[in-house]
Amino acid sequence: MPLHLAPQIDPTLRSALDETVLMTQLADALGSPLGVILPQQLADNVAAFRSVFSGHRLSGQIYYAHKANRSSALVRELAATDAGIDVASLAELQHALGAGFVPQRIMATGPKNEEFLWLCARTGVTVSADSVGELATLAALVTDWSLPPVRVMARLSGFTSTGVQLGSRRSRFGVSAAAVSEVLDTIAKHAAALDLVGVAFHLDTIGLPEKAVALEGCLGALDECRRRGLRPWSVDIGGGFGVNYLADGTQWEQYTSALTEAVLGRRAPLTWNGHGYGLRAEGGHVRGALNLYPAHRPVSGPAYLDRLLRTTSPEQRRPLGTLLLDNMYDLHVEPGRALLDQCGLVLASVLEVRDEANGDTIVRLDCNARDVSLEEHGVLMDPVVVHRTTPAAPGPAGVYLFGNLCLEADLITRRQVFLPSRPRPGDLLAFVNTAGYLMDFSATHALRQPIGRKVALYRDDGAWRWCLDEQYWPVHHRAEAP
Amino acid sequence: MRFESMTDAIGNTPLVRIDSAVHGLRNIDLYAKMELLNPFGSLKDRAAWNMARPLLAQAVERGDTVVELSSGNTAKALAVIAGMHGLTFKSVTNRMKVAEIKDLLLLLGAQIDELPGQAECLDPTDTDDPLTRMYHRLAGSGGGYLHTDQYFNELNVDAHLNGTGPEIVKDLDGRAPDYFIACVGTAGSSTGVASALRQHNPDVRVVGLVAHKSDFIPGIRTIDEVHEVGLFDPDVYDTVETITADDAIDGLLTLVRRCGTLAGPTGGGAYQGAVRHLRAIDAQLTERRTAVFIVCDRVESYMSYLRERRPELFGRPPRRNSVRTVTDADVRQAVTVDVAEAERWIAERRGLVVDLRSPFAYQALHIDGSINIVDELFAELLHGGLPFGRRQPVLLVCPVGEKSARYAALLTRMGHPDVRSLDGGIIAWRDAGAELVRD
């Protein structure tokens, strides 16, 4: 039985995908791979997060984590909403400013060099500082250049729990929550340069208990601020809200069960060279851990945020959302993947379809594993076949997808993918819902292969229209009246 | 019965017939092995004691910590045994899912280490399972640990091969049952009992029960998870069947309500799985057969689990003066005052200001002169009646003026003539620049 992992496709993305003539024309004209961005979907996603805020009566900002996609169309469309943007490099900051974000709507995060800090300070964006050293560097820049005080957030990490010792992966970012007094000493020392507006954390986990401990730890740190007479009013809980990639949870369960059996040798391998996605067999038992994104995530995105805010805090035993509200704190979030849910797809041309002697079928694509980085991010999700003509052989085809790099490891998927029908050279594969991290995060010019172009596809006057990503602005030029 | 130690009371549990009027099988005698009657409350007492006993003398000498990867009954039994020998017990767990067991372990003096949740961004180098992580931790800590290793320790199986299994045979007058049904957790009990029974009768049919993949049943593993268990050998079972959390709870209810057996969900699952499996066979039978299933542990530790899945089982009559009964129309009738008016009202010391926010938030910053009764506590007080006199004017304060308006409406309905709510709450108060103090 074919093991499908059918993607979740919402109506807007489905309607774009149904424009098969347009899709093939675009790929023919602009080459393969081609990123297709649906900027207007982003506004809907912002609204969904916003409604969770209002449901909890919370104020605060939704900062889109720009690193999830390099697209200009997305950033410009976002500038037209009430959301903010989280920039993690000098170029991302320049991009955001150029797209129309005023500095009050920009948060600078991540590792920063002096130029990045200078532009933050000069324009007045909020700096989420990773270390005491970064605060000192920033303060020196503000003083040396006689700039107005900069709004800063202090990123904390290494929160400790009481009673049950809740383990958390060590993070390379942030100041230990136990050392918050060092941060406050630094702020006090540079009071004319730094204006502390809140504290922040981001934990790379889908676990709610760890986030509850961290959020409560932030409340403790803010209380220490108030004790010292500072008045920061916000908590930034970062991102990691996740996306539900798959339409059917049963398929995900069947697939992962089958993978376990395949690793144990109880059924034919499902993967290239018996790759186990983190699982391995030792003495008839499975060892290791399934190293995949939980592609079927019924509680993800805004619903995950809602669940987190309803989670009871471990010490104060009140829902986290209620505690934030009680304390009059603004809540900031930095979703990347979750805000780009259903916001785009990657088209790739089929170059060759061949059957190997051992029965495997190979589909070679004109793109590589860095253009559609499903494997790198552990997302298992089937592509959709865009046929140019009626498929010759209807019925599912189990295939391996090879990339265009001269490299053994360049497989778009290391598992056998069951396509609904067998493609032919010239057909397209559409990798849907790939706008968040899976489109151009890792794209490179290795082997001088081109990085795929991007187009923005948008609804205007009741029809789909398109332009190059860099040409897109939220102001649409109406078609002339006939 | 006189014992020198509670550990002597482990084992020799009764085998009790389940009334055929309850299970409805006509040709099968169904017996329950009452492992819930072990002194620390479960089947795991046997394995815990069998695994720890040979190592205890040395561990006591060195002052080792007893360690196990468990979030349930094995941890509980080991925590008790460690405590009896003056040792510390540490439970390393993926996620403690049942709140009562977590609390009980803390009460027993155990340390609980929870491992981190799955990463949201994939880190391809992170391929360790919890067991491997725990081994690294033990290796890195330079000894001082007694690790019972329940998923791989043959002494786990041995406890049932030489205890539980032969006891069943003895109680059935030297005959093995025709069917043995067990839930698969560490696979220790099912493997041990099955081997013991087959020594008497190689034709015993053994049914293993695993949890439905998307379900969580405490103490039972899913079909994928059993493959991670060192003691799991698929050849032990003639068939492996799936049960859902709903099945387990249905079975639990039958056992607790009709069979005088205060079983937890694993026992409930075993009963339900047994009856389901046997019902088809029963219809074809012309002669009598015997079947045995295991009641692993007790119901008391699973109240939160049951409350979450079957809230209707805990239905209570509505309490009077509940804020939930306040309608939107009631709220619209409630008196509200804006920040400026509230400031005047407070300056003139006209009445009592009640801040309904959490104590932590109140202590950080509040309106000068207000008192703090957190909303949950205020709701509790109101069930009993008005906590202040009718002639005492009151101003209620909450974060955004929503809860305070509901409580103002409720107080009005309860007959208080002089209550008002701060419109926009303390956030509006702050935004208007009104004074907040910290004392």
mmCIF file with all atom_site columns, N, CA, C and O in Angstrom, chain A residues 57 165-167 169 204 206 210 233 253 256-257 266 285-286 288 292 297 316 318 326-328, chain B residues 95 112 114 117-118 120-121 129 213-214 224 227 229-230 232 357-358 360-361 374-375 402 430:
data_model
loop_
_atom_site.group_PDB
_atom_site.id
_atom_site.type_symbol
_atom_site.label_atom_id
_atom_site.label_alt_id
_atom_site.label_comp_id
_atom_site.label_asym_id
_atom_site.label_entity_id
_atom_site.label_seq_id
_atom_site.pdbx_PDB_ins_code
_atom_site.Cartn_x
_atom_site.Cartn_y
_atom_site.Cartn_z
_atom_site.occupancy
_atom_site.B_iso_or_equiv
_atom_site.pdbx_formal_charge
_atom_site.auth_seq_id
_atom_site.auth_comp_id
_atom_site.auth_asym_id
_atom_site.auth_atom_id
_atom_site.pdbx_PDB_model_num
ATOM 1   N N  . ARG A 1 57  ? -7.104  39.116 25.996 1.00 0.00 ? 57  ARG A N  1
ATOM 2   C CA . ARG A 1 57  ? -7.088  40.542 26.344 1.00 0.00 ? 57  ARG A CA 1
ATOM 3   C C  . ARG A 1 57  ? -5.670  41.086 26.459 1.00 0.00 ? 57  ARG A C  1
ATOM 4   O O  . ARG A 1 57  ? -5.420  42.029 27.191 1.00 0.00 ? 57  ARG A O  1
ATOM 5   N N  . GLN A 1 165 ? 13.006  18.648 38.362 1.00 0.00 ? 165 GLN A N  1
ATOM 6   C CA . GLN A 1 165 ? 14.068  19.292 37.589 1.00 0.00 ? 165 GLN A CA 1
ATOM 7   C C  . GLN A 1 165 ? 13.761  19.123 36.117 1.00 0.00 ? 165 GLN A C  1
ATOM 8   O O  . GLN A 1 165 ? 13.890  18.044 35.562 1.00 0.00 ? 165 GLN A O  1
ATOM 9   N N  . LEU A 1 166 ? 13.333  20.209 35.495 1.00 0.00 ? 166 LEU A N  1
ATOM 10  C CA . LEU A 1 166 ? 12.919  20.158 34.097 1.00 0.00 ? 166 LEU A CA 1
ATOM 11  C C  . LEU A 1 166 ? 14.122  20.454 33.221 1.00 0.00 ? 166 LEU A C  1
ATOM 12  O O  . LEU A 1 166 ? 14.658  21.555 33.256 1.00 0.00 ? 166 LEU A O  1
ATOM 13  N N  . GLY A 1 167 ? 14.543  19.455 32.477 1.00 0.00 ? 167 GLY A N  1
ATOM 14  C CA . GLY A 1 167 ? 15.718  19.639 31.628 1.00 0.00 ? 167 GLY A CA 1
ATOM 15  C C  . GLY A 1 167 ? 15.393  20.501 30.429 1.00 0.00 ? 167 GLY A C  1
ATOM 16  O O  . GLY A 1 167 ? 14.280  20.491 29.939 1.00 0.00 ? 167 GLY A O  1
ATOM 17  N N  . ARG A 1 169 ? 17.415  21.950 26.675 1.00 0.00 ? 169 ARG A N  1
ATOM 18  C CA . ARG A 1 169 ? 18.643  21.955 25.888 1.00 0.00 ? 169 ARG A CA 1
ATOM 19  C C  . ARG A 1 169 ? 19.416  23.242 26.143 1.00 0.00 ? 169 ARG A C  1
ATOM 20  O O  . ARG A 1 169 ? 18.828  24.307 26.254 1.00 0.00 ? 169 ARG A O  1
ATOM 21  N N  . ASP A 1 204 ? 14.245  26.376 21.980 1.00 0.00 ? 204 ASP A N  1
ATOM 22  C CA . ASP A 1 204 ? 14.053  25.526 20.814 1.00 0.00 ? 204 ASP A CA 1
ATOM 23  C C  . ASP A 1 204 ? 13.423  24.209 21.262 1.00 0.00 ? 204 ASP A C  1
ATOM 24  O O  . ASP A 1 204 ? 14.091  23.196 21.395 1.00 0.00 ? 204 ASP A O  1
ATOM 25  N N  . ILE A 1 206 ? 9.289   22.059 21.479 1.00 0.00 ? 206 ILE A N  1
ATOM 26  C CA . ILE A 1 206 ? 7.842   22.135 21.322 1.00 0.00 ? 206 ILE A CA 1
ATOM 27  C C  . ILE A 1 206 ? 7.160   21.907 22.673 1.00 0.00 ? 206 ILE A C  1
ATOM 28  O O  . ILE A 1 206 ? 5.952   21.942 22.786 1.00 0.00 ? 206 ILE A O  1
ATOM 29  N N  . GLU A 1 210 ? 8.518   23.474 29.578 1.00 0.00 ? 210 GLU A N  1
ATOM 30  C CA . GLU A 1 210 ? 9.757   24.252 29.606 1.00 0.00 ? 210 GLU A CA 1
ATOM 31  C C  . GLU A 1 210 ? 9.472   25.740 29.385 1.00 0.00 ? 210 GLU A C  1
ATOM 32  O O  . GLU A 1 210 ? 10.081  26.604 30.006 1.00 0.00 ? 210 GLU A O  1
ATOM 33  N N  . TRP A 1 233 ? 7.891   46.806 30.470 1.00 0.00 ? 233 TRP A N  1
ATOM 34  C CA . TRP A 1 233 ? 6.499   46.360 30.398 1.00 0.00 ? 233 TRP A CA 1
ATOM 35  C C  . TRP A 1 233 ? 6.285   45.187 29.462 1.00 0.00 ? 233 TRP A C  1
ATOM 36  O O  . TRP A 1 233 ? 5.152   44.902 29.105 1.00 0.00 ? 233 TRP A O  1
ATOM 37  N N  . GLU A 1 253 ? 0.944   8.571  11.196 1.00 0.00 ? 253 GLU A N  1
ATOM 38  C CA . GLU A 1 253 ? 1.111   7.435  12.102 1.00 0.00 ? 253 GLU A CA 1
ATOM 39  C C  . GLU A 1 253 ? 1.500   6.181  11.345 1.00 0.00 ? 253 GLU A C  1
ATOM 40  O O  . GLU A 1 253 ? 2.385   5.436  11.762 1.00 0.00 ? 253 GLU A O  1
ATOM 41  N N  . THR A 1 256 ? 5.230   6.518  10.177 1.00 0.00 ? 256 THR A N  1
ATOM 42  C CA . THR A 1 256 ? 6.259   6.378  11.209 1.00 0.00 ? 256 THR A CA 1
ATOM 43  C C  . THR A 1 256 ? 6.288   4.947  11.756 1.00 0.00 ? 256 THR A C  1
ATOM 44  O O  . THR A 1 256 ? 7.361   4.442  12.085 1.00 0.00 ? 256 THR A O  1
ATOM 45  N N  . SER A 1 257 ? 5.125   4.293  11.826 1.00 0.00 ? 257 SER A N  1
ATOM 46  C CA . SER A 1 257 ? 5.124   2.877  12.223 1.00 0.00 ? 257 SER A CA 1
ATOM 47  C C  . SER A 1 257 ? 5.872   2.037  11.198 1.00 0.00 ? 257 SER A C  1
ATOM 48  O O  . SER A 1 257 ? 6.675   1.169  11.546 1.00 0.00 ? 257 SER A O  1
ATOM 49  N N  . ARG A 1 266 ? 11.785  -5.595 9.165  1.00 0.00 ? 266 ARG A N  1
ATOM 50  C CA . ARG A 1 266 ? 10.577  -6.417 9.030  1.00 0.00 ? 266 ARG A CA 1
ATOM 51  C C  . ARG A 1 266 ? 9.795   -6.076 7.774  1.00 0.00 ? 266 ARG A C  1
ATOM 52  O O  . ARG A 1 266 ? 8.763   -6.680 7.516  1.00 0.00 ? 266 ARG A O  1
ATOM 53  N N  . HIS A 1 285 ? 16.138  -4.453 18.460 1.00 0.00 ? 285 HIS A N  1
ATOM 54  C CA . HIS A 1 285 ? 15.382  -3.378 19.081 1.00 0.00 ? 285 HIS A CA 1
ATOM 55  C C  . HIS A 1 285 ? 15.734  -2.045 18.434 1.00 0.00 ? 285 HIS A C  1
ATOM 56  O O  . HIS A 1 285 ? 16.820  -1.884 17.904 1.00 0.00 ? 285 HIS A O  1
ATOM 57  N N  . VAL A 1 286 ? 14.785  -1.138 18.505 1.00 0.00 ? 286 VAL A N  1
ATOM 58  C CA . VAL A 1 286 ? 15.007  0.169  17.910 1.00 0.00 ? 286 VAL A CA 1
ATOM 59  C C  . VAL A 1 286 ? 15.721  1.062  18.903 1.00 0.00 ? 286 VAL A C  1
ATOM 60  O O  . VAL A 1 286 ? 15.312  1.157  20.058 1.00 0.00 ? 286 VAL A O  1
ATOM 61  N N  . GLY A 1 288 ? 17.914  5.089  19.254 1.00 0.00 ? 288 GLY A N  1
ATOM 62  C CA . GLY A 1 288 ? 17.926  6.403  18.652 1.00 0.00 ? 288 GLY A CA 1
ATOM 63  C C  . GLY A 1 288 ? 16.576  7.071  18.826 1.00 0.00 ? 288 GLY A C  1
ATOM 64  O O  . GLY A 1 288 ? 15.710  6.562  19.543 1.00 0.00 ? 288 GLY A O  1
ATOM 65  N N  . LEU A 1 292 ? 12.792  13.865 13.183 1.00 0.00 ? 292 LEU A N  1
ATOM 66  C CA . LEU A 1 292 ? 11.967  14.485 12.157 1.00 0.00 ? 292 LEU A CA 1
ATOM 67  C C  . LEU A 1 292 ? 11.130  15.583 12.788 1.00 0.00 ? 292 LEU A C  1
ATOM 68  O O  . LEU A 1 292 ? 10.812  15.533 13.976 1.00 0.00 ? 292 LEU A O  1
ATOM 69  N N  . ARG A 1 297 ? 0.825   18.218 13.272 1.00 0.00 ? 297 ARG A N  1
ATOM 70  C CA . ARG A 1 297 ? 0.780   18.939 14.543 1.00 0.00 ? 297 ARG A CA 1
ATOM 71  C C  . ARG A 1 297 ? -0.549  19.631 14.649 1.00 0.00 ? 297 ARG A C  1
ATOM 72  O O  . ARG A 1 297 ? -0.687  20.797 14.285 1.00 0.00 ? 297 ARG A O  1
ATOM 73  N N  . GLN A 1 316 ? 3.196   29.931 40.454 1.00 0.00 ? 316 GLN A N  1
ATOM 74  C CA . GLN A 1 316 ? 2.077   30.779 40.885 1.00 0.00 ? 316 GLN A CA 1
ATOM 75  C C  . GLN A 1 316 ? 0.722   30.142 40.620 1.00 0.00 ? 316 GLN A C  1
ATOM 76  O O  . GLN A 1 316 ? -0.305  30.633 41.061 1.00 0.00 ? 316 GLN A O  1
ATOM 77  N N  . ARG A 1 318 ? -1.321  29.885 38.115 1.00 0.00 ? 318 ARG A N  1
ATOM 78  C CA . ARG A 1 318 ? -2.333  30.650 37.416 1.00 0.00 ? 318 ARG A CA 1
ATOM 79  C C  . ARG A 1 318 ? -1.986  30.551 35.942 1.00 0.00 ? 318 ARG A C  1
ATOM 80  O O  . ARG A 1 318 ? -0.808  30.428 35.598 1.00 0.00 ? 318 ARG A O  1
ATOM 81  N N  . ASP A 1 326 ? -2.413  40.231 34.566 1.00 0.00 ? 326 ASP A N  1
ATOM 82  C CA . ASP A 1 326 ? -2.392  40.727 35.941 1.00 0.00 ? 326 ASP A CA 1
ATOM 83  C C  . ASP A 1 326 ? -1.263  41.745 36.126 1.00 0.00 ? 326 ASP A C  1
ATOM 84  O O  . ASP A 1 326 ? -1.420  42.751 36.811 1.00 0.00 ? 326 ASP A O  1
ATOM 85  N N  . ASN A 1 327 ? -0.124  41.440 35.525 1.00 0.00 ? 327 ASN A N  1
ATOM 86  C CA . ASN A 1 327 ? 1.056   42.279 35.707 1.00 0.00 ? 327 ASN A CA 1
ATOM 87  C C  . ASN A 1 327 ? 1.125   43.432 34.702 1.00 0.00 ? 327 ASN A C  1
ATOM 88  O O  . ASN A 1 327 ? 2.107   44.159 34.682 1.00 0.00 ? 327 ASN A O  1
ATOM 89  N N  . MET A 1 328 ? 0.105   43.526 33.849 1.00 0.00 ? 328 MET A N  1
ATOM 90  C CA . MET A 1 328 ? 0.018   44.593 32.841 1.00 0.00 ? 328 MET A CA 1
ATOM 91  C C  . MET A 1 328 ? 1.127   44.490 31.796 1.00 0.00 ? 328 MET A C  1
ATOM 92  O O  . MET A 1 328 ? 1.535   45.478 31.207 1.00 0.00 ? 328 MET A O  1
ATOM 93  N N  . ARG B 2 95  ? 8.645   12.658 30.158 1.00 0.00 ? 95  ARG B N  1
ATOM 94  C CA . ARG B 2 95  ? 7.627   13.615 30.559 1.00 0.00 ? 95  ARG B CA 1
ATOM 95  C C  . ARG B 2 95  ? 6.728   12.906 31.547 1.00 0.00 ? 95  ARG B C  1
ATOM 96  O O  . ARG B 2 95  ? 6.194   11.851 31.254 1.00 0.00 ? 95  ARG B O  1
ATOM 97  N N  . ILE B 2 112 ? 13.104  14.191 40.621 1.00 0.00 ? 112 ILE B N  1
ATOM 98  C CA . ILE B 2 112 ? 12.602  13.915 39.272 1.00 0.00 ? 112 ILE B CA 1
ATOM 99  C C  . ILE B 2 112 ? 13.349  14.788 38.283 1.00 0.00 ? 112 ILE B C  1
ATOM 100 O O  . ILE B 2 112 ? 13.369  16.003 38.413 1.00 0.00 ? 112 ILE B O  1
ATOM 101 N N  . GLU B 2 114 ? 13.266  15.779 34.432 1.00 0.00 ? 114 GLU B N  1
ATOM 102 C CA . GLU B 2 114 ? 12.548  15.654 33.167 1.00 0.00 ? 114 GLU B CA 1
ATOM 103 C C  . GLU B 2 114 ? 13.466  16.034 32.022 1.00 0.00 ? 114 GLU B C  1
ATOM 104 O O  . GLU B 2 114 ? 14.148  17.050 32.074 1.00 0.00 ? 114 GLU B O  1
ATOM 105 N N  . GLY B 2 117 ? 11.935  18.652 25.880 1.00 0.00 ? 117 GLY B N  1
ATOM 106 C CA . GLY B 2 117 ? 10.995  18.301 24.814 1.00 0.00 ? 117 GLY B CA 1
ATOM 107 C C  . GLY B 2 117 ? 11.690  18.303 23.467 1.00 0.00 ? 117 GLY B C  1
ATOM 108 O O  . GLY B 2 117 ? 12.837  18.718 23.346 1.00 0.00 ? 117 GLY B O  1
ATOM 109 N N  . GLN B 2 118 ? 10.964  17.850 22.437 1.00 0.00 ? 118 GLN B N  1
ATOM 110 C CA . GLN B 2 118 ? 11.537  17.795 21.096 1.00 0.00 ? 118 GLN B CA 1
ATOM 111 C C  . GLN B 2 118 ? 11.854  19.197 20.575 1.00 0.00 ? 118 GLN B C  1
ATOM 112 O O  . GLN B 2 118 ? 11.120  20.144 20.840 1.00 0.00 ? 118 GLN B O  1
ATOM 113 N N  . GLU B 2 120 ? 12.133  22.320 18.135 1.00 0.00 ? 120 GLU B N  1
ATOM 114 C CA . GLU B 2 120 ? 11.255  22.836 17.074 1.00 0.00 ? 120 GLU B CA 1
ATOM 115 C C  . GLU B 2 120 ? 12.058  22.956 15.773 1.00 0.00 ? 120 GLU B C  1
ATOM 116 O O  . GLU B 2 120 ? 11.580  22.586 14.714 1.00 0.00 ? 120 GLU B O  1
ATOM 117 N N  . CYS B 2 121 ? 13.268  23.482 15.873 1.00 0.00 ? 121 CYS B N  1
ATOM 118 C CA . CYS B 2 121 ? 14.157  23.485 14.712 1.00 0.00 ? 121 CYS B CA 1
ATOM 119 C C  . CYS B 2 121 ? 14.977  22.206 14.768 1.00 0.00 ? 121 CYS B C  1
ATOM 120 O O  . CYS B 2 121 ? 15.526  21.871 15.819 1.00 0.00 ? 121 CYS B O  1
ATOM 121 N N  . ASP B 2 129 ? 18.124  8.862  22.091 1.00 0.00 ? 129 ASP B N  1
ATOM 122 C CA . ASP B 2 129 ? 16.875  8.588  22.777 1.00 0.00 ? 129 ASP B CA 1
ATOM 123 C C  . ASP B 2 129 ? 17.094  8.825  24.275 1.00 0.00 ? 129 ASP B C  1
ATOM 124 O O  . ASP B 2 129 ? 18.222  8.918  24.734 1.00 0.00 ? 129 ASP B O  1
ATOM 125 N N  . LYS B 2 213 ? -1.891  4.300  18.755 1.00 0.00 ? 213 LYS B N  1
ATOM 126 C CA . LYS B 2 213 ? -0.717  5.136  18.583 1.00 0.00 ? 213 LYS B CA 1
ATOM 127 C C  . LYS B 2 213 ? -0.896  6.585  19.032 1.00 0.00 ? 213 LYS B C  1
ATOM 128 O O  . LYS B 2 213 ? 0.014   7.186  19.589 1.00 0.00 ? 213 LYS B O  1
ATOM 129 N N  . SER B 2 214 ? -2.056  7.138  18.789 1.00 0.00 ? 214 SER B N  1
ATOM 130 C CA . SER B 2 214 ? -2.210  8.550  19.138 1.00 0.00 ? 214 SER B CA 1
ATOM 131 C C  . SER B 2 214 ? -2.761  8.723  20.546 1.00 0.00 ? 214 SER B C  1
ATOM 132 O O  . SER B 2 214 ? -3.065  9.823  20.975 1.00 0.00 ? 214 SER B O  1
ATOM 133 N N  . ASP B 2 224 ? 4.722   1.337  18.274 1.00 0.00 ? 224 ASP B N  1
ATOM 134 C CA . ASP B 2 224 ? 6.083   1.732  17.909 1.00 0.00 ? 224 ASP B CA 1
ATOM 135 C C  . ASP B 2 224 ? 7.009   1.688  19.115 1.00 0.00 ? 224 ASP B C  1
ATOM 136 O O  . ASP B 2 224 ? 8.165   1.293  19.018 1.00 0.00 ? 224 ASP B O  1
ATOM 137 N N  . HIS B 2 227 ? 8.946   -1.492 20.475 1.00 0.00 ? 227 HIS B N  1
ATOM 138 C CA . HIS B 2 227 ? 10.181  -1.937 19.812 1.00 0.00 ? 227 HIS B CA 1
ATOM 139 C C  . HIS B 2 227 ? 11.432  -1.345 20.444 1.00 0.00 ? 227 HIS B C  1
ATOM 140 O O  . HIS B 2 227 ? 12.535  -1.783 20.180 1.00 0.00 ? 227 HIS B O  1
ATOM 141 N N  . VAL B 2 229 ? 11.836  -1.351 23.608 1.00 0.00 ? 229 VAL B N  1
ATOM 142 C CA . VAL B 2 229 ? 11.989  -2.019 24.892 1.00 0.00 ? 229 VAL B CA 1
ATOM 143 C C  . VAL B 2 229 ? 12.848  -3.265 24.729 1.00 0.00 ? 229 VAL B C  1
ATOM 144 O O  . VAL B 2 229 ? 12.544  -4.140 23.926 1.00 0.00 ? 229 VAL B O  1
ATOM 145 N N  . GLY B 2 230 ? 13.934  -3.320 25.508 1.00 0.00 ? 230 GLY B N  1
ATOM 146 C CA . GLY B 2 230 ? 14.871  -4.424 25.389 1.00 0.00 ? 230 GLY B CA 1
ATOM 147 C C  . GLY B 2 230 ? 14.250  -5.770 25.680 1.00 0.00 ? 230 GLY B C  1
ATOM 148 O O  . GLY B 2 230 ? 14.649  -6.794 25.120 1.00 0.00 ? 230 GLY B O  1
ATOM 149 N N  . PHE B 2 232 ? 11.205  -6.660 25.088 1.00 0.00 ? 232 PHE B N  1
ATOM 150 C CA . PHE B 2 232 ? 10.103  -7.000 24.191 1.00 0.00 ? 232 PHE B CA 1
ATOM 151 C C  . PHE B 2 232 ? 10.558  -7.998 23.134 1.00 0.00 ? 232 PHE B C  1
ATOM 152 O O  . PHE B 2 232 ? 11.501  -7.752 22.401 1.00 0.00 ? 232 PHE B O  1
ATOM 153 N N  . ARG B 2 357 ? -6.240  40.817 41.001 1.00 0.00 ? 357 ARG B N  1
ATOM 154 C CA . ARG B 2 357 ? -5.129  40.189 40.283 1.00 0.00 ? 357 ARG B CA 1
ATOM 155 C C  . ARG B 2 357 ? -4.345  39.255 41.202 1.00 0.00 ? 357 ARG B C  1
ATOM 156 O O  . ARG B 2 357 ? -4.614  39.153 42.395 1.00 0.00 ? 357 ARG B O  1
ATOM 157 N N  . SER B 2 358 ? -3.352  38.566 40.631 1.00 0.00 ? 358 SER B N  1
ATOM 158 C CA . SER B 2 358 ? -2.562  37.621 41.416 1.00 0.00 ? 358 SER B CA 1
ATOM 159 C C  . SER B 2 358 ? -1.733  38.363 42.461 1.00 0.00 ? 358 SER B C  1
ATOM 160 O O  . SER B 2 358 ? -1.367  39.520 42.266 1.00 0.00 ? 358 SER B O  1
ATOM 161 N N  . PHE B 2 360 ? 1.310   38.089 43.232 1.00 0.00 ? 360 PHE B N  1
ATOM 162 C CA . PHE B 2 360 ? 2.614   38.466 42.676 1.00 0.00 ? 360 PHE B CA 1
ATOM 163 C C  . PHE B 2 360 ? 2.509   39.805 41.946 1.00 0.00 ? 360 PHE B C  1
ATOM 164 O O  . PHE B 2 360 ? 3.322   40.707 42.143 1.00 0.00 ? 360 PHE B O  1
ATOM 165 N N  . ALA B 2 361 ? 1.469   39.927 41.116 1.00 0.00 ? 361 ALA B N  1
ATOM 166 C CA . ALA B 2 361 ? 1.280   41.156 40.345 1.00 0.00 ? 361 ALA B CA 1
ATOM 167 C C  . ALA B 2 361 ? 0.906   42.317 41.260 1.00 0.00 ? 361 ALA B C  1
ATOM 168 O O  . ALA B 2 361 ? 1.381   43.440 41.095 1.00 0.00 ? 361 ALA B O  1
ATOM 169 N N  . VAL B 2 374 ? -7.253  37.646 45.227 1.00 0.00 ? 374 VAL B N  1
ATOM 170 C CA . VAL B 2 374 ? -7.138  37.117 43.868 1.00 0.00 ? 374 VAL B CA 1
ATOM 171 C C  . VAL B 2 374 ? -8.476  36.506 43.443 1.00 0.00 ? 374 VAL B C  1
ATOM 172 O O  . VAL B 2 374 ? -9.214  35.952 44.266 1.00 0.00 ? 374 VAL B O  1
ATOM 173 N N  . ASP B 2 375 ? -8.811  36.640 42.157 1.00 0.00 ? 375 ASP B N  1
ATOM 174 C CA . ASP B 2 375 ? -10.165 36.295 41.690 1.00 0.00 ? 375 ASP B CA 1
ATOM 175 C C  . ASP B 2 375 ? -10.638 34.895 42.096 1.00 0.00 ? 375 ASP B C  1
ATOM 176 O O  . ASP B 2 375 ? -11.793 34.713 42.477 1.00 0.00 ? 375 ASP B O  1
ATOM 177 N N  . GLU B 2 402 ? -12.710 43.655 32.822 1.00 0.00 ? 402 GLU B N  1
ATOM 178 C CA . GLU B 2 402 ? -13.689 42.694 32.362 1.00 0.00 ? 402 GLU B CA 1
ATOM 179 C C  . GLU B 2 402 ? -14.163 41.804 33.512 1.00 0.00 ? 402 GLU B C  1
ATOM 180 O O  . GLU B 2 402 ? -15.360 41.684 33.770 1.00 0.00 ? 402 GLU B O  1
ATOM 181 N N  . ARG B 2 430 ? -2.869  52.667 34.596 1.00 0.00 ? 430 ARG B N  1
ATOM 182 C CA . ARG B 2 430 ? -1.451  52.910 34.300 1.00 0.00 ? 430 ARG B CA 1
ATOM 183 C C  . ARG B 2 430 ? -1.300  53.820 33.085 1.00 0.00 ? 430 ARG B C  1
ATOM 184 O O  . ARG B 2 430 ? -0.543  54.785 33.103 1.00 0.00 ? 430 ARG B O  1
#
